[in-house]
Amino acid sequence: MLALSLLFAVPQAVFAQGGTITGLVTGSGERPLAGAAVTVQGTTLAVRTGTNGRYTLANVPAGARTVRASFAGHAEGTRQVTVAAGQTVTANVALSPQAVQLEGLVAIGYGTAARRDVTGSISSVRAEEAITRAAPTAAIATALQGRATGVQVVSNSGAPGAGVSVRVRGSNSISANSEPLYVIDGLPVAQGSSGTGNPLASIDTNEIESIEVLKDASSTSIYGARGANGVVLITTKRGQRGSNRVSIESSYGMQEISRNIPVMNSQEHMQFINETRVNRGLSARYSQRDMDTAKTYDYVGAITRRAPQMAHSLSFSGGDESTRYLLGGNFSQQEGIILGTNFERYGLRFNLDRTISSRFRIGNSLSLTNVYVEDAGAGNQFATATQYLPWVPFRDAEGNWVRDLGFVGIQGIGSNPLATVSEQTNENFAWRGIGSIFGEFDVTDALKIRSQLGGNYGFSRDGVYSPSTITQGFAVGGQANLNTNQSRELTAENLVTWRRELGPGNFDVLGGFSVQTSDFQSQGASGQTIPSDVLNYNALGQSASTGRGVSSNRVEWTLLSYLGRANYNLLDRYIFTVTGRRDGSSRFGANNKWAFFPSAAFAWRAIDEPFMQNQEALSDLKFRLSYGRTGNQAISEYQSLPQMQTQFYGFGTSSVERIAISPAAQSGNPSLKWETQDQLNVGFDLGVLSNRVSLSADAYQSTTSDLLLSVELPWTTGTSSQLRNVGAVRNRGVEFALNAIVWEGDRFNWRSTLNFAKNVNEVLKLAEGQDFFLPG
């Protein structure tokens, strides 16, 4: 952070004054457009209009300048002005309704770019179009369902607030994590990071300005060793100049199962078991009288309910020429459809941008969140309820829960699902703080330095208690577990950008250095034979009579990176992008600590060619081509090192067990390295009817090699397995996104989006001599 310290030390007197451009951006009927993106071509200057549609751009280099304005559903507009030092000029821009295009500026890795200049494959979701107007949801990733082409979102357990699995263009690994990298306001945060809860659950959807999903290697290689599974960029809202506003949003809804899974009643189930036994040469288990008198108990209906969900948020935002701010708070609650599941979140956000002078800017992004999740094994209990013997009552004649029935007929019967969701405690309390501060300094009109320091701090407590009245705790007189986790991730980044006009085009370069460190610690305690349910999992040292145990763990890792990107826009229609990142990770072996991840891309805006100017059939046409390499480092820490484990043994005639240290079953591998993905992407963007209808299409092929798989070793080596880089996986697919403006007016708007994606996943190779792989 030396660069940031130097920036604050620069005296204000050295700042040179440029010119100022102000203006108004309007749409149909001269209606002011709030939130329109305004840029000055050939510079890094960018701003959004306030609620009155007005904008101000300070420190504009003197000379002839082109002001470009864009807004969702409107054609881009430009205005030519001449700027003089110390003077203010006006540039009003009128936009006409056009395509269902997203805003002109989109987030890319370590910066923003005009969508017309993007060479990679990016899917965008805007808050005002999809998130805040959708039903309230506790998980941000759920907002991507059906809205981001090529992105598959699956809930892991079905409980509100629980984690989800997100796959961008298929699964690229077998044993390593296939989740994408999440970047929140420039701060990389892995889902489920450090075991202190799901960080995505700590962000309220009303706080989000936009979500961009980077899919091809051209857009993800800037994240190097963490880009193989795609990157999800989350940008939160910030205050706007020229306006002070109070925003209140509130929603309430109900959830219920729309269609139950049909299951057999008691008579059908008994008949099925009888037929199965007869077919095996055994006698029937149930008589006709048994079937005639059997009642049917609806376990699925008993453990499900109509569940309410609500979300409330309050924010204060605004700004003037030198300061922009946003302060907001939120509360969300979502009861699960399955009994014993619940989600609550309290959050506070503070975003600030401050212009110290015409060349120096500082700011911060900060969120503090408290999350409570109650999950009585929602997914497992629902599955058990569909399979449970329907003639077994919920409780016995004495009013006690019916417990484990053992093996009945042809199937094993698990614990009573209604008893589990009613009596078992399984809850998580998590505090999380995610924040960053930054400083930007314009050394010259073309050269800018940015330094950012961010942190992701988390604390969570998981408690599970199974009383003696249900199967899970009956045999041991009640069982309890308590675990606490603390995590700290720090990220420091220093970036330099240089942009200038070069010949008949614009040239910009990004270079930077990044370091991220993580420290995770956990402690656990467990106990059995608990005399009173009142104590639950609290006071284990005093209440638990047997089975008491303690555990602790600590994990650290570091990632060092050098990154760079160069863009050249020739004649505003031939766009070239070259990206590279060199990563060094502590997760891998001494022989492979560093790797380089390059990419190259080209885009041709054919619509801007002179020979296309006299045609009226097409309003937009751009072709894209990219190829590059990314990596996947998402494996457990210390896998490259020889590990030890504890053993208990008796000594002599003593009845006291003693602890010994012995080599672990898995040996270390000093040559361990990341999985490597090579991806080719071809696509085009097409617009017709003045871009009221637009189509984006992509075809891709990615091959992940050097898969991280555990390979069996001869026992003569002293260990049973070793993690090695073997095997390959290939994903091939196509994606289509069709957008249309059906109707647009001052009071009524109708926009439709249709997307389609197909991905074919194929395992090409495993370890030598291995023909199949059994997960788990």
Tab-separated table of N, CA and C in Angstrom, residues 528-590:
chain	number	residue	atom	x	y	z
A	528	GLN	N	-22.431	-36.070	24.835
A	528	GLN	CA	-23.591	-36.967	24.821
A	528	GLN	C	-24.101	-37.165	26.244
A	529	THR	N	-25.255	-37.818	26.326
A	529	THR	CA	-25.920	-38.071	27.617
A	529	THR	C	-26.160	-36.752	28.338
A	530	ILE	N	-27.125	-36.002	27.797
A	530	ILE	CA	-27.457	-34.678	28.325
A	530	ILE	C	-28.795	-34.785	29.047
A	531	PRO	N	-28.820	-34.529	30.344
A	531	PRO	CA	-30.015	-34.813	31.143
A	531	PRO	C	-31.196	-33.900	30.869
A	532	SER	N	-30.966	-32.691	30.370
A	532	SER	CA	-32.066	-31.752	30.199
A	532	SER	C	-31.992	-31.099	28.831
A	533	ASP	N	-33.129	-31.060	28.132
A	533	ASP	CA	-33.185	-30.406	26.835
A	533	ASP	C	-33.109	-28.886	26.949
A	534	VAL	N	-33.295	-28.364	28.133
A	534	VAL	CA	-33.287	-26.912	28.330
A	534	VAL	C	-31.920	-26.330	27.982
A	535	LEU	N	-30.854	-27.076	28.307
A	535	LEU	CA	-29.508	-26.569	28.069
A	535	LEU	C	-29.102	-26.633	26.602
A	536	ASN	N	-29.806	-27.476	25.822
A	536	ASN	CA	-29.517	-27.577	24.399
A	536	ASN	C	-28.030	-27.872	24.197
A	537	TYR	N	-27.353	-27.167	23.279
A	537	TYR	CA	-25.919	-27.393	23.063
A	537	TYR	C	-25.060	-26.449	23.906
A	538	ASN	N	-25.679	-25.725	24.828
A	538	ASN	CA	-24.934	-24.818	25.702
A	538	ASN	C	-24.427	-25.575	26.936
A	539	ALA	N	-23.362	-25.101	27.534
A	539	ALA	CA	-22.796	-25.668	28.764
A	539	ALA	C	-22.448	-27.136	28.603
A	540	LEU	N	-21.776	-27.489	27.507
A	540	LEU	CA	-21.433	-28.891	27.261
A	540	LEU	C	-20.518	-29.456	28.334
A	541	GLY	N	-19.643	-28.633	28.866
A	541	GLY	CA	-18.709	-29.120	29.869
A	541	GLY	C	-19.393	-29.572	31.141
A	542	GLN	N	-20.537	-28.974	31.464
A	542	GLN	CA	-21.242	-29.328	32.685
A	542	GLN	C	-22.377	-30.322	32.450
A	543	SER	N	-23.034	-30.244	31.270
A	543	SER	CA	-24.237	-31.053	31.077
A	543	SER	C	-23.960	-32.412	30.452
A	544	ALA	N	-22.965	-32.496	29.570
A	544	ALA	CA	-22.709	-33.763	28.887
A	544	ALA	C	-21.934	-34.709	29.798
A	545	SER	N	-22.472	-35.932	29.978
A	545	SER	CA	-21.817	-36.897	30.866
A	545	SER	C	-20.807	-37.773	30.131
A	546	THR	N	-21.087	-38.059	28.851
A	546	THR	CA	-20.187	-38.930	28.085
A	546	THR	C	-19.945	-38.320	26.704
A	547	GLY	N	-19.009	-38.949	26.003
A	547	GLY	CA	-18.755	-38.563	24.621
A	547	GLY	C	-18.248	-37.162	24.440
A	548	ARG	N	-17.663	-36.594	25.489
A	548	ARG	CA	-17.182	-35.227	25.369
A	548	ARG	C	-15.890	-35.178	24.557
A	549	GLY	N	-15.812	-34.206	23.657
A	549	GLY	CA	-14.623	-34.066	22.830
A	549	GLY	C	-14.429	-32.626	22.407
A	550	VAL	N	-13.189	-32.295	22.094
A	550	VAL	CA	-12.866	-30.949	21.622
A	550	VAL	C	-12.018	-31.074	20.357
A	551	SER	N	-12.050	-30.037	19.533
A	551	SER	CA	-11.243	-30.006	18.316
A	551	SER	C	-10.890	-28.568	17.996
A	552	SER	N	-9.825	-28.408	17.233
A	552	SER	CA	-9.433	-27.073	16.787
A	552	SER	C	-8.661	-27.212	15.478
A	553	ASN	N	-8.645	-26.126	14.715
A	553	ASN	CA	-8.001	-26.163	13.408
A	553	ASN	C	-7.597	-24.753	13.002
A	554	ARG	N	-6.534	-24.653	12.198
A	554	ARG	CA	-6.116	-23.370	11.661
A	554	ARG	C	-5.545	-23.581	10.261
A	555	VAL	N	-5.969	-22.748	9.320
A	555	VAL	CA	-5.547	-22.863	7.926
A	555	VAL	C	-5.168	-21.480	7.413
A	556	GLU	N	-4.048	-21.398	6.709
A	556	GLU	CA	-3.603	-20.145	6.114
A	556	GLU	C	-3.219	-20.385	4.656
A	557	TRP	N	-3.431	-19.386	3.801
A	557	TRP	CA	-2.954	-19.457	2.428
A	557	TRP	C	-2.703	-18.039	1.902
A	558	THR	N	-1.893	-17.967	0.855
A	558	THR	CA	-1.501	-16.684	0.262
A	558	THR	C	-1.503	-16.816	-1.257
A	559	LEU	N	-1.924	-15.738	-1.925
A	559	LEU	CA	-1.899	-15.678	-3.384
A	559	LEU	C	-1.261	-14.361	-3.807
A	560	LEU	N	-0.177	-14.446	-4.578
A	560	LEU	CA	0.498	-13.265	-5.131
A	560	LEU	C	0.268	-13.231	-6.628
A	561	SER	N	0.040	-12.025	-7.174
A	561	SER	CA	-0.323	-11.945	-8.588
A	561	SER	C	0.229	-10.684	-9.234
A	562	TYR	N	0.613	-10.847	-10.507
A	562	TYR	CA	0.942	-9.734	-11.393
A	562	TYR	C	-0.006	-9.824	-12.587
A	563	LEU	N	-0.638	-8.734	-12.959
A	563	LEU	CA	-1.652	-8.785	-14.000
A	563	LEU	C	-1.499	-7.636	-14.977
A	564	GLY	N	-1.993	-7.845	-16.184
A	564	GLY	CA	-1.928	-6.808	-17.204
A	564	GLY	C	-2.949	-7.036	-18.298
A	565	ARG	N	-3.380	-5.933	-18.928
A	565	ARG	CA	-4.332	-6.017	-20.039
A	565	ARG	C	-4.096	-4.827	-20.966
A	566	ALA	N	-4.154	-5.070	-22.268
A	566	ALA	CA	-3.998	-4.017	-23.266
A	566	ALA	C	-5.164	-4.082	-24.239
A	567	ASN	N	-5.768	-2.927	-24.534
A	567	ASN	CA	-6.871	-2.820	-25.487
A	567	ASN	C	-6.511	-1.798	-26.557
A	568	TYR	N	-6.840	-2.126	-27.782
A	568	TYR	CA	-6.655	-1.153	-28.864
A	568	TYR	C	-7.920	-1.145	-29.712
A	569	ASN	N	-8.554	0.023	-29.789
A	569	ASN	CA	-9.772	0.205	-30.559
A	569	ASN	C	-9.420	0.979	-31.816
A	570	LEU	N	-9.342	0.271	-32.939
A	570	LEU	CA	-8.925	0.859	-34.203
A	570	LEU	C	-10.150	1.298	-34.999
A	571	LEU	N	-10.203	2.598	-35.290
A	571	LEU	CA	-11.280	3.169	-36.095
A	571	LEU	C	-12.660	2.919	-35.491
A	572	ASP	N	-12.701	2.675	-34.177
A	572	ASP	CA	-13.943	2.461	-33.438
A	572	ASP	C	-14.725	1.255	-33.949
A	573	ARG	N	-14.033	0.295	-34.619
A	573	ARG	CA	-14.722	-0.905	-35.073
A	573	ARG	C	-13.866	-2.164	-35.051
A	574	TYR	N	-12.551	-2.039	-34.950
A	574	TYR	CA	-11.675	-3.197	-34.811
A	574	TYR	C	-11.057	-3.146	-33.416
A	575	ILE	N	-11.442	-4.086	-32.563
A	575	ILE	CA	-11.083	-4.008	-31.148
A	575	ILE	C	-10.232	-5.224	-30.789
A	576	PHE	N	-9.040	-4.985	-30.257
A	576	PHE	CA	-8.106	-6.037	-29.880
A	576	PHE	C	-7.878	-5.986	-28.367
A	577	THR	N	-7.861	-7.156	-27.732
A	577	THR	CA	-7.609	-7.247	-26.289
A	577	THR	C	-6.620	-8.371	-26.018
A	578	VAL	N	-5.578	-8.054	-25.245
A	578	VAL	CA	-4.600	-9.046	-24.802
A	578	VAL	C	-4.503	-8.956	-23.288
A	579	THR	N	-4.610	-10.100	-22.616
A	579	THR	CA	-4.621	-10.135	-21.147
A	579	THR	C	-3.647	-11.200	-20.655
A	580	GLY	N	-3.036	-10.937	-19.509
A	580	GLY	CA	-2.161	-11.924	-18.897
A	580	GLY	C	-2.096	-11.748	-17.395
A	581	ARG	N	-1.952	-12.858	-16.695
A	581	ARG	CA	-1.802	-12.814	-15.234
A	581	ARG	C	-0.849	-13.918	-14.798
A	582	ARG	N	0.041	-13.576	-13.897
A	582	ARG	CA	0.974	-14.540	-13.325
A	582	ARG	C	0.658	-14.670	-11.851
A	583	ASP	N	0.297	-15.892	-11.439
A	583	ASP	CA	-0.116	-16.158	-10.063
A	583	ASP	C	0.878	-17.065	-9.362
A	584	GLY	N	1.082	-16.792	-8.090
A	584	GLY	CA	1.849	-17.668	-7.218
A	584	GLY	C	0.995	-18.037	-6.023
A	585	SER	N	0.782	-19.341	-5.801
A	585	SER	CA	-0.131	-19.799	-4.763
A	585	SER	C	0.584	-20.696	-3.767
A	586	SER	N	0.291	-20.483	-2.482
A	586	SER	CA	0.876	-21.324	-1.439
A	586	SER	C	0.240	-22.709	-1.395
A	587	ARG	N	-0.854	-22.919	-2.114
A	587	ARG	CA	-1.548	-24.196	-2.075
A	587	ARG	C	-0.777	-25.295	-2.799
A	588	PHE	N	0.126	-24.927	-3.708
A	588	PHE	CA	0.714	-25.930	-4.584
A	588	PHE	C	2.165	-26.227	-4.242
A	589	GLY	N	2.698	-27.253	-4.914
A	589	GLY	CA	3.994	-27.804	-4.564
A	589	GLY	C	5.152	-26.866	-4.821
A	590	ALA	N	6.276	-27.180	-4.206
A	590	ALA	CA	7.465	-26.343	-4.322
A	590	ALA	C	7.946	-26.240	-5.765
